[in-house]
Short mmCIF file of C-alpha atoms in Angstrom, two decimals:
data_model
loop_
_atom_site.label_atom_id
_atom_site.label_comp_id
_atom_site.label_asym_id
_atom_site.label_seq_id
_atom_site.Cartn_x
_atom_site.Cartn_y
_atom_site.Cartn_z
CA MET A 268 -0.15 -0.08 -0.06
CA ALA A 269 2.76 2.38 0.74
CA THR A 270 4.24 1.87 -2.60
CA SER A 271 1.19 2.71 -4.32
CA THR A 272 0.81 5.87 -2.41
CA SER A 273 4.44 6.84 -3.20
CA LYS A 274 3.80 6.29 -7.01
CA ALA A 275 0.75 8.34 -6.69
CA LYS A 276 2.46 11.35 -5.04
CA ARG A 277 4.98 11.60 -7.76
CA ARG A 278 2.46 10.98 -10.43
CA ARG A 279 0.93 14.05 -9.16
CA LYS A 280 3.88 16.04 -9.15
CA ALA A 281 5.13 15.21 -12.76
CA LEU A 282 4.18 17.95 -15.04
CA THR A 283 2.25 17.19 -18.14
CA ALA A 284 4.00 18.17 -21.65
CA VAL A 285 1.89 21.34 -22.02
CA GLU A 286 2.82 22.54 -18.43
CA MET A 287 6.56 21.45 -18.96
CA ALA A 288 6.79 23.62 -22.48
CA GLN A 289 5.12 26.46 -21.02
CA ALA A 290 7.38 26.50 -17.84
CA ARG A 291 10.40 26.39 -20.15
CA LYS A 292 9.34 29.24 -21.96
CA LEU A 293 8.78 31.26 -18.51
CA CYS A 294 12.17 30.11 -17.44
CA ARG A 295 13.83 31.27 -20.48
CA GLU A 296 12.33 34.51 -20.57
CA ARG A 297 12.87 35.37 -16.88
CA LEU A 298 16.85 34.02 -17.22
CA LEU A 299 17.54 35.90 -20.23
CA SER A 300 15.54 39.02 -18.91
CA ASP A 301 17.68 38.89 -15.72
CA LEU A 302 21.18 38.59 -17.71
CA HIS A 303 19.96 41.57 -20.09
CA GLU A 304 19.11 43.60 -16.95
CA GLN A 305 22.45 42.94 -15.39
CA GLU A 306 24.27 44.08 -18.68
CA ALA A 307 25.92 40.70 -18.54
CA SER A 308 28.92 40.31 -20.71
CA THR A 309 30.45 37.06 -22.42
CA GLY A 310 32.01 34.89 -19.47
CA THR A 311 29.55 36.02 -16.90
CA PRO A 312 28.85 32.89 -14.45
CA LEU A 313 25.16 31.89 -14.15
CA PRO A 314 23.47 30.72 -10.80
CA GLY A 315 23.16 27.18 -10.24
CA GLU A 316 20.48 25.07 -11.05
CA ARG A 317 18.95 24.95 -7.49
CA ALA A 318 19.41 28.76 -7.08
CA LEU A 319 17.45 29.42 -10.43
CA SER A 320 15.09 27.06 -9.57
CA GLU A 321 14.24 28.73 -6.02
CA ASN A 322 14.47 32.02 -7.61
CA TYR A 323 11.97 31.61 -9.97
CA GLY A 324 10.00 28.83 -8.19
CA ILE A 325 10.20 26.66 -11.19
CA PRO A 326 10.78 22.85 -10.68
CA LEU A 327 14.47 21.68 -11.25
CA SER A 328 13.65 19.22 -14.00
CA VAL A 329 12.56 22.43 -15.99
CA VAL A 330 15.37 24.51 -15.20
CA ARG A 331 17.78 21.82 -16.61
CA ALA A 332 15.95 21.52 -19.66
CA THR A 333 15.94 25.32 -20.21
CA LEU A 334 19.52 25.35 -19.69
CA GLY A 335 20.37 22.38 -21.96
CA GLU A 336 18.32 24.23 -24.66
CA LEU A 337 20.33 27.37 -24.24
CA LYS A 338 23.61 25.52 -24.45
CA SER A 339 22.29 24.00 -27.92
CA GLU A 340 22.08 27.33 -29.36
CA GLY A 341 25.27 28.65 -28.20
CA ILE A 342 23.97 31.37 -25.62
CA ILE A 343 25.61 29.59 -22.61
CA THR A 344 28.45 27.25 -22.20
CA SER A 345 29.72 24.70 -19.53
CA VAL A 346 33.34 25.48 -18.58
CA PRO A 347 35.52 22.92 -16.53
CA ARG A 348 35.43 23.74 -13.03
CA GLY A 349 34.08 27.14 -13.94
CA GLY A 350 30.34 26.02 -13.86
CA VAL A 351 27.71 27.51 -16.72
CA ARG A 352 28.69 30.97 -18.28
CA LEU A 353 27.33 33.46 -20.76
CA ALA A 354 28.66 32.55 -24.35
CA ALA A 355 26.82 35.34 -26.03
CA LYS A 356 25.22 38.31 -25.06
CA PRO A 357 21.23 37.72 -25.12
CA GLU A 358 19.18 39.93 -26.95
CA LEU A 359 15.29 41.08 -25.98
CA PRO A 360 12.88 42.74 -28.51
CA LYS A 361 13.00 46.27 -28.16
CA SER A 362 10.01 46.81 -30.34
CA LEU A 363 7.55 46.10 -27.19
CA ALA A 364 9.47 48.77 -25.05
CA GLY A 365 6.56 51.32 -23.79
CA ILE A 366 3.98 49.22 -25.05
CA LYS A 367 0.41 49.52 -23.04
CA VAL A 368 -1.65 46.38 -23.19
CA ALA A 369 -5.11 46.52 -21.60
CA PHE A 370 -6.46 43.47 -19.86
CA VAL A 371 -10.28 44.10 -19.60
CA GLY A 372 -12.03 41.36 -17.74
CA TYR A 373 -15.02 40.51 -15.44
CA MET A 374 -13.45 39.62 -12.14
CA GLU A 375 -11.28 41.85 -9.73
CA VAL A 376 -7.71 40.63 -10.72
CA THR A 377 -6.34 43.71 -8.77
CA ASN A 378 -7.78 42.29 -5.68
CA PRO A 379 -5.14 40.43 -3.44
CA ASP A 380 -7.90 38.04 -2.16
CA SER A 381 -8.71 37.19 -5.90
CA ARG A 382 -5.44 35.48 -7.02
CA GLN A 383 -7.23 32.06 -7.78
CA THR A 384 -9.73 33.44 -10.01
CA ARG A 385 -9.51 32.49 -13.74
CA PRO A 386 -8.49 36.04 -15.02
CA ALA A 387 -5.80 35.97 -12.20
CA VAL A 388 -4.43 32.93 -13.07
CA VAL A 389 -4.63 33.74 -17.07
CA CYS A 390 -2.27 36.97 -16.18
CA ALA A 391 0.21 34.77 -13.83
CA GLY A 392 3.33 35.19 -15.96
CA LEU A 393 2.04 37.31 -18.76
CA GLU A 394 2.58 40.72 -16.40
CA ARG A 395 5.98 39.73 -15.77
CA ILE A 396 6.84 39.00 -19.16
CA LEU A 397 5.47 42.05 -20.63
CA ASN A 398 7.52 44.44 -18.09
CA GLU A 399 10.52 42.29 -18.73
CA GLN A 400 10.12 43.52 -22.22
CA GLY A 401 9.79 47.22 -21.67
CA GLY A 402 5.83 47.09 -21.44
CA THR A 403 3.07 47.40 -18.93
CA LEU A 404 -0.11 45.54 -18.30
CA GLN A 405 -3.09 47.66 -17.48
CA PHE A 406 -6.33 46.19 -15.54
CA PHE A 407 -9.94 47.36 -16.35
CA ASN A 408 -12.40 45.42 -14.38
CA ILE A 409 -15.91 45.60 -15.88
CA TRP A 410 -18.73 45.84 -13.33
CA GLY A 411 -21.82 46.60 -15.74
CA VAL A 412 -22.77 48.33 -19.13
CA GLU A 413 -22.40 51.75 -17.65
CA ASP A 414 -19.00 51.11 -16.49
CA PHE A 415 -17.96 49.50 -19.77
CA ARG A 416 -18.50 53.05 -21.49
CA ARG A 417 -16.25 54.43 -19.00
CA ILE A 418 -13.62 51.75 -19.57
CA VAL A 419 -13.63 52.65 -23.09
CA GLU A 420 -13.21 56.45 -22.86
CA ASP A 421 -10.45 55.64 -20.11
CA ILE A 422 -8.38 53.24 -22.77
CA ARG A 423 -8.49 55.95 -25.16
CA GLN A 424 -7.25 58.60 -22.64
CA LYS A 425 -4.42 56.42 -21.41
CA GLN A 426 -3.24 55.80 -25.06
CA ILE A 427 -3.36 51.91 -24.78
CA GLU A 428 -1.91 50.28 -27.58
CA ALA A 429 -3.41 46.63 -27.56
CA ILE A 430 -6.24 44.97 -25.73
CA LEU A 431 -6.58 41.41 -24.23
CA TYR A 432 -10.51 40.99 -23.57
CA ASN A 433 -11.55 38.09 -21.08
CA GLY A 434 -15.22 38.82 -20.93
CA SER A 435 -16.74 35.68 -22.16
CA ASP A 436 -19.07 34.84 -19.08
CA HIS A 437 -21.23 37.88 -19.67
CA THR A 438 -24.12 38.13 -21.86
CA SER A 439 -23.11 41.58 -23.50
CA SER A 440 -19.52 40.50 -24.52
CA GLU A 441 -20.28 40.86 -28.35
CA GLN A 442 -21.47 44.34 -27.92
CA GLU A 443 -18.41 44.92 -25.54
CA LEU A 444 -16.06 43.70 -28.16
CA GLN A 445 -17.84 45.80 -31.04
CA ALA A 446 -17.05 48.88 -28.83
CA LEU A 447 -13.65 48.01 -28.03
CA SER A 448 -12.93 46.93 -31.89
CA GLU A 449 -14.05 50.77 -32.94
CA LEU A 450 -10.87 51.85 -31.05
CA GLY A 451 -8.96 50.16 -33.84
CA LEU A 452 -6.29 48.65 -31.47
CA PRO A 453 -4.75 45.12 -32.14
CA MET A 454 -7.03 42.86 -29.75
CA VAL A 455 -7.06 39.27 -28.90
CA ALA A 456 -10.42 37.61 -27.18
CA ILE A 457 -9.77 34.92 -24.54
CA GLU A 458 -12.36 31.92 -24.35
CA LYS A 459 -14.72 34.11 -26.97
CA GLN A 460 -14.98 33.11 -30.60
CA THR A 461 -15.55 36.28 -32.60
CA SER A 462 -15.39 37.62 -36.02
CA LEU A 463 -14.09 40.88 -34.77
CA CYS A 464 -10.64 39.86 -33.55
CA ASP A 465 -8.15 37.13 -32.97
CA SER A 466 -9.17 34.69 -30.24
CA VAL A 467 -7.88 31.87 -28.17
CA ALA A 468 -9.83 29.32 -26.42
CA PHE A 469 -9.76 25.69 -25.38
CA ASP A 470 -11.80 23.09 -27.52
CA ASN A 471 -14.95 22.20 -25.72
CA VAL A 472 -15.33 19.21 -28.26
CA ARG A 473 -12.00 17.97 -27.60
CA ILE A 474 -12.41 17.99 -24.10
CA GLY A 475 -15.93 15.95 -24.15
CA ARG A 476 -14.07 13.51 -26.44
CA ILE A 477 -11.26 12.93 -24.30
CA ALA A 478 -13.47 12.54 -21.36
CA ALA A 479 -15.48 9.78 -23.26
CA GLU A 480 -12.55 8.28 -24.58
CA HIS A 481 -11.27 7.70 -21.15
CA VAL A 482 -14.25 5.97 -19.46
CA LEU A 483 -14.95 3.72 -22.89
CA GLU A 484 -11.38 2.65 -22.67
CA LEU A 485 -11.86 1.43 -19.12
CA GLY A 486 -14.60 -0.51 -19.96
CA HIS A 487 -17.45 1.59 -18.75
CA ARG A 488 -20.86 1.38 -20.29
CA ASP A 489 -23.37 2.35 -17.71
CA VAL A 490 -22.59 6.08 -17.56
CA CYS A 491 -24.15 9.07 -17.00
CA VAL A 492 -23.14 12.69 -17.89
CA LEU A 493 -23.87 15.56 -15.06
CA GLU A 494 -24.40 18.75 -16.84
CA PHE A 495 -25.38 22.23 -16.89
CA PRO A 496 -27.65 22.68 -20.19
CA GLU A 497 -27.95 26.53 -20.07
CA TYR A 498 -24.34 26.89 -20.72
CA GLU A 499 -23.19 26.46 -24.16
CA TRP A 500 -19.51 25.26 -23.40
CA SER A 501 -21.46 22.49 -21.11
CA ASP A 502 -23.82 21.44 -23.83
CA THR A 503 -21.10 21.45 -26.52
CA ARG A 504 -18.95 19.00 -24.25
CA VAL A 505 -21.96 16.82 -23.62
CA ARG A 506 -22.67 16.46 -27.31
CA SER A 507 -19.23 15.79 -28.01
CA ILE A 508 -19.32 12.84 -25.26
CA ARG A 509 -22.32 11.49 -26.96
CA GLU A 510 -20.95 11.56 -30.25
CA GLU A 511 -18.05 9.84 -29.09
CA PHE A 512 -20.32 6.90 -27.57
CA ARG A 513 -22.01 6.89 -30.95
CA ARG A 514 -18.94 6.34 -33.18
CA ARG A 515 -18.03 3.36 -30.92
CA GLY A 516 -21.35 1.79 -31.24
CA GLN A 517 -22.45 2.17 -27.62
CA PRO A 518 -25.70 3.56 -26.35
CA GLU A 519 -25.57 7.26 -25.34
CA PRO A 520 -24.89 7.79 -21.72
CA ASP A 521 -27.80 9.12 -19.78
CA ALA A 522 -28.18 12.60 -18.71
CA MET A 523 -28.53 14.74 -15.27
CA ALA A 524 -29.10 18.33 -15.72
CA PHE A 525 -28.30 20.79 -12.84
CA GLY A 526 -28.41 24.29 -12.61
CA TYR A 527 -25.41 26.50 -11.92
CA LEU A 528 -24.52 26.78 -9.36
CA PRO A 529 -25.14 23.42 -8.55
CA ASP A 530 -27.10 22.78 -5.53
CA GLN A 531 -25.81 20.07 -3.09
CA ALA A 532 -29.07 18.87 -2.34
CA GLU A 533 -29.59 17.97 -5.93
CA VAL A 534 -26.21 16.14 -6.00
CA ARG A 535 -26.89 14.28 -2.93
CA GLU A 536 -30.44 12.99 -4.19
CA PHE A 537 -28.78 11.86 -7.79
CA VAL A 538 -26.71 9.90 -5.77
CA ARG A 539 -28.88 8.13 -3.20
CA SER A 540 -31.52 7.56 -6.10
CA ARG A 541 -29.76 6.94 -9.32
CA ALA A 542 -25.98 6.57 -9.03
CA ALA A 543 -26.00 2.71 -8.15
CA ALA A 544 -27.26 2.25 -11.94
CA TYR A 545 -23.76 3.54 -13.19
CA SER A 546 -20.19 2.60 -12.99
CA ALA A 547 -19.08 5.89 -14.24
CA CYS A 548 -20.18 9.49 -14.37
CA VAL A 549 -18.67 12.32 -16.23
CA ALA A 550 -19.10 15.74 -15.04
CA VAL A 551 -18.84 18.82 -17.33
CA ASN A 552 -16.45 20.32 -14.97
CA ASP A 553 -14.64 19.88 -12.04
CA GLU A 554 -16.79 21.62 -9.69
CA LEU A 555 -19.76 19.35 -10.35
CA ALA A 556 -17.23 16.20 -10.08
CA ALA A 557 -16.33 17.64 -6.50
CA LEU A 558 -19.79 17.73 -5.20
CA LEU A 559 -20.43 14.15 -6.56
CA LEU A 560 -17.53 12.96 -5.20
CA ALA A 561 -18.20 14.13 -1.96
CA GLU A 562 -21.67 12.85 -1.82
CA ALA A 563 -20.61 9.39 -3.20
CA ARG A 564 -18.11 9.18 -0.10
CA ALA A 565 -20.80 10.31 1.96
CA GLU A 566 -23.34 7.40 0.92
CA GLY A 567 -20.19 5.07 1.26
CA ILE A 568 -19.93 4.60 -2.09
CA PRO A 569 -16.26 3.43 -3.08
CA VAL A 570 -14.72 5.65 -5.68
CA PRO A 571 -13.55 4.72 -8.13
CA GLU A 572 -13.99 0.97 -7.28
CA ASP A 573 -17.69 0.97 -7.45
CA LEU A 574 -18.33 4.47 -9.16
CA SER A 575 -15.51 6.21 -11.44
CA ILE A 576 -15.82 10.15 -11.65
CA ILE A 577 -14.04 12.41 -14.29
CA GLY A 578 -14.23 15.88 -14.45
CA ALA A 579 -12.90 18.93 -16.42
CA ASP A 580 -10.86 21.90 -16.26
CA ASP A 581 -8.25 20.69 -13.80
CA ARG A 582 -9.20 23.52 -11.31
CA LEU A 583 -6.49 24.51 -8.89
CA ASP A 584 -8.98 24.61 -5.75
CA LYS A 585 -9.84 20.96 -6.48
CA ARG A 586 -6.49 19.22 -7.29
CA HIS A 587 -6.25 18.23 -3.55
CA LEU A 588 -9.10 15.82 -4.43
CA ASN A 589 -6.90 14.04 -6.79
CA LEU A 590 -9.81 14.03 -9.60
CA THR A 591 -9.22 12.38 -12.90
CA THR A 592 -9.81 15.18 -15.22
CA VAL A 593 -9.09 17.02 -18.31
CA GLN A 594 -6.83 19.66 -18.05
CA ARG A 595 -7.11 23.11 -19.24
CA SER A 596 -4.13 25.70 -18.24
CA ASP A 597 -5.41 29.31 -17.86
CA LEU A 598 -2.08 30.12 -17.56
CA GLU A 599 -1.09 28.82 -20.95
CA LEU A 600 -4.31 30.38 -22.05
CA GLY A 601 -2.94 33.81 -20.96
CA LEU A 602 0.38 33.13 -22.62
CA ALA A 603 -0.76 31.92 -25.97
CA ALA A 604 -3.19 35.34 -26.01
CA TYR A 605 -0.05 37.61 -25.42
CA GLU A 606 1.93 35.81 -28.15
CA ILE A 607 -0.72 36.05 -30.68
CA LEU A 608 -1.06 39.78 -29.74
CA LYS A 609 2.95 40.21 -29.94
CA GLN A 610 3.25 39.15 -33.35
CA THR A 611 0.52 41.40 -34.43
CA LEU A 612 2.32 44.33 -32.47
CA LEU A 613 5.91 43.38 -34.02
CA LYS A 614 4.64 42.78 -37.51
CA PRO A 615 1.65 44.75 -38.12
CA GLU A 616 1.74 43.90 -41.92
CA THR A 617 0.98 40.47 -41.28
CA ARG A 618 -2.48 41.26 -39.69
CA ARG A 619 -5.11 38.99 -41.30
CA LYS A 620 -8.60 37.98 -41.23
CA PRO A 621 -9.55 37.03 -37.27
CA THR A 622 -8.60 33.34 -36.53
CA LEU A 623 -9.76 31.00 -33.76
CA HIS A 624 -6.84 29.30 -32.13
CA LEU A 625 -7.58 26.18 -30.07
CA LEU A 626 -5.40 24.81 -27.24
CA GLU A 627 -4.65 21.26 -26.82
CA CYS A 628 -6.28 19.77 -23.44
CA PRO A 629 -4.55 16.88 -22.06
CA LEU A 630 -5.94 14.00 -19.78
CA ILE A 631 -4.87 13.87 -16.18
CA VAL A 632 -5.75 10.52 -14.59
CA ARG A 633 -5.44 10.88 -10.93
CA GLU A 634 -7.37 8.58 -8.32
CA THR A 635 -11.02 8.89 -8.97
CA THR A 636 -11.14 6.65 -12.03
CA ALA A 637 -10.61 3.03 -12.46
CA PRO A 638 -11.15 -0.12 -14.93
CA CYS A 639 -15.00 -1.29 -15.03
CA GLN A 640 -15.50 -4.42 -12.77
CA PRO A 641 -17.84 -6.51 -14.69
CA LYS A 642 -19.57 -8.10 -11.39
CA GLU A 643 -20.32 -4.49 -10.46
CA ARG A 644 -22.28 -3.38 -13.57
CA ASN A 645 -25.82 -3.08 -13.67
CA GLU A 646 -26.92 -5.41 -16.40
CA GLY A 647 -30.51 -4.80 -16.03
#
């Protein structure tokens, strides 16, 4: 049993391929920026790997991988008994010096108590990278339609030069994007598909398909999907789950609809009256999966032995539950949006028809899913 727990812990600490690539990028940006600020010259020694890991809050394995890349590019070199030294002075883009970028969103990302909100995570790393390249990220929190009019004027007066828009959860987002687009500035919408500007989002079709593939490959056939039918993203994920079952010649899973935010009593009633009919439940997000997990355990249902549970989004505040989930990294979302915006700023002549950029969402298998046990399945 001790060995199993140890392996689980190591697995939870491991970075996904997407997280590893993003962490390497952050490490590279920070290291080169620090060397540039120090006006380091050829032969300047670099801090040790462990020091860099501690200073940047980045895993040691990521630091080593980043240093390996820089060595292969001839930027740094290893000197016998002399550690790692700078071989060529790093150059950072000068075109972004002085650039002012607005982050327009619905959550109070500047509030110290709101560091775990999605916009706050989207901006994690992004602000520092922009500052390192000589620019600034300014926050504009939206509280309502009237406030938004003032925000547009404020953006104009502060001579903002580019916009990142994160208002996808609001019903007036298209009107807001229209108003922002009339300013004529480069703009990228986050989690909002629009014809007015480039946008970057996660593929909800892919998220649903990955969840369905996982439970099917584990042998589950008696499956229920827990959903929020009034939300488009939820509906898209559910339709994709059902399509994957049909594609594999399996009956479509049942569905259980909940209002958002879900009422714990509703989830409790579902567990008591219907959960025994299923070997697996797919929740459209981790929030619903977490409620399901809590109620199943309260009813004495072994998870995952009798009931496998899978969520989606890999929310930071739910990771302690060790939910199997489909990951969507909000940090990656913010940096991807910035990269698109940066290309427009550095090469305005390449501006083209607005494009939707969809990001990958890897499966994260933790402790709430397991192969279906035939004797546990409901054959009725």
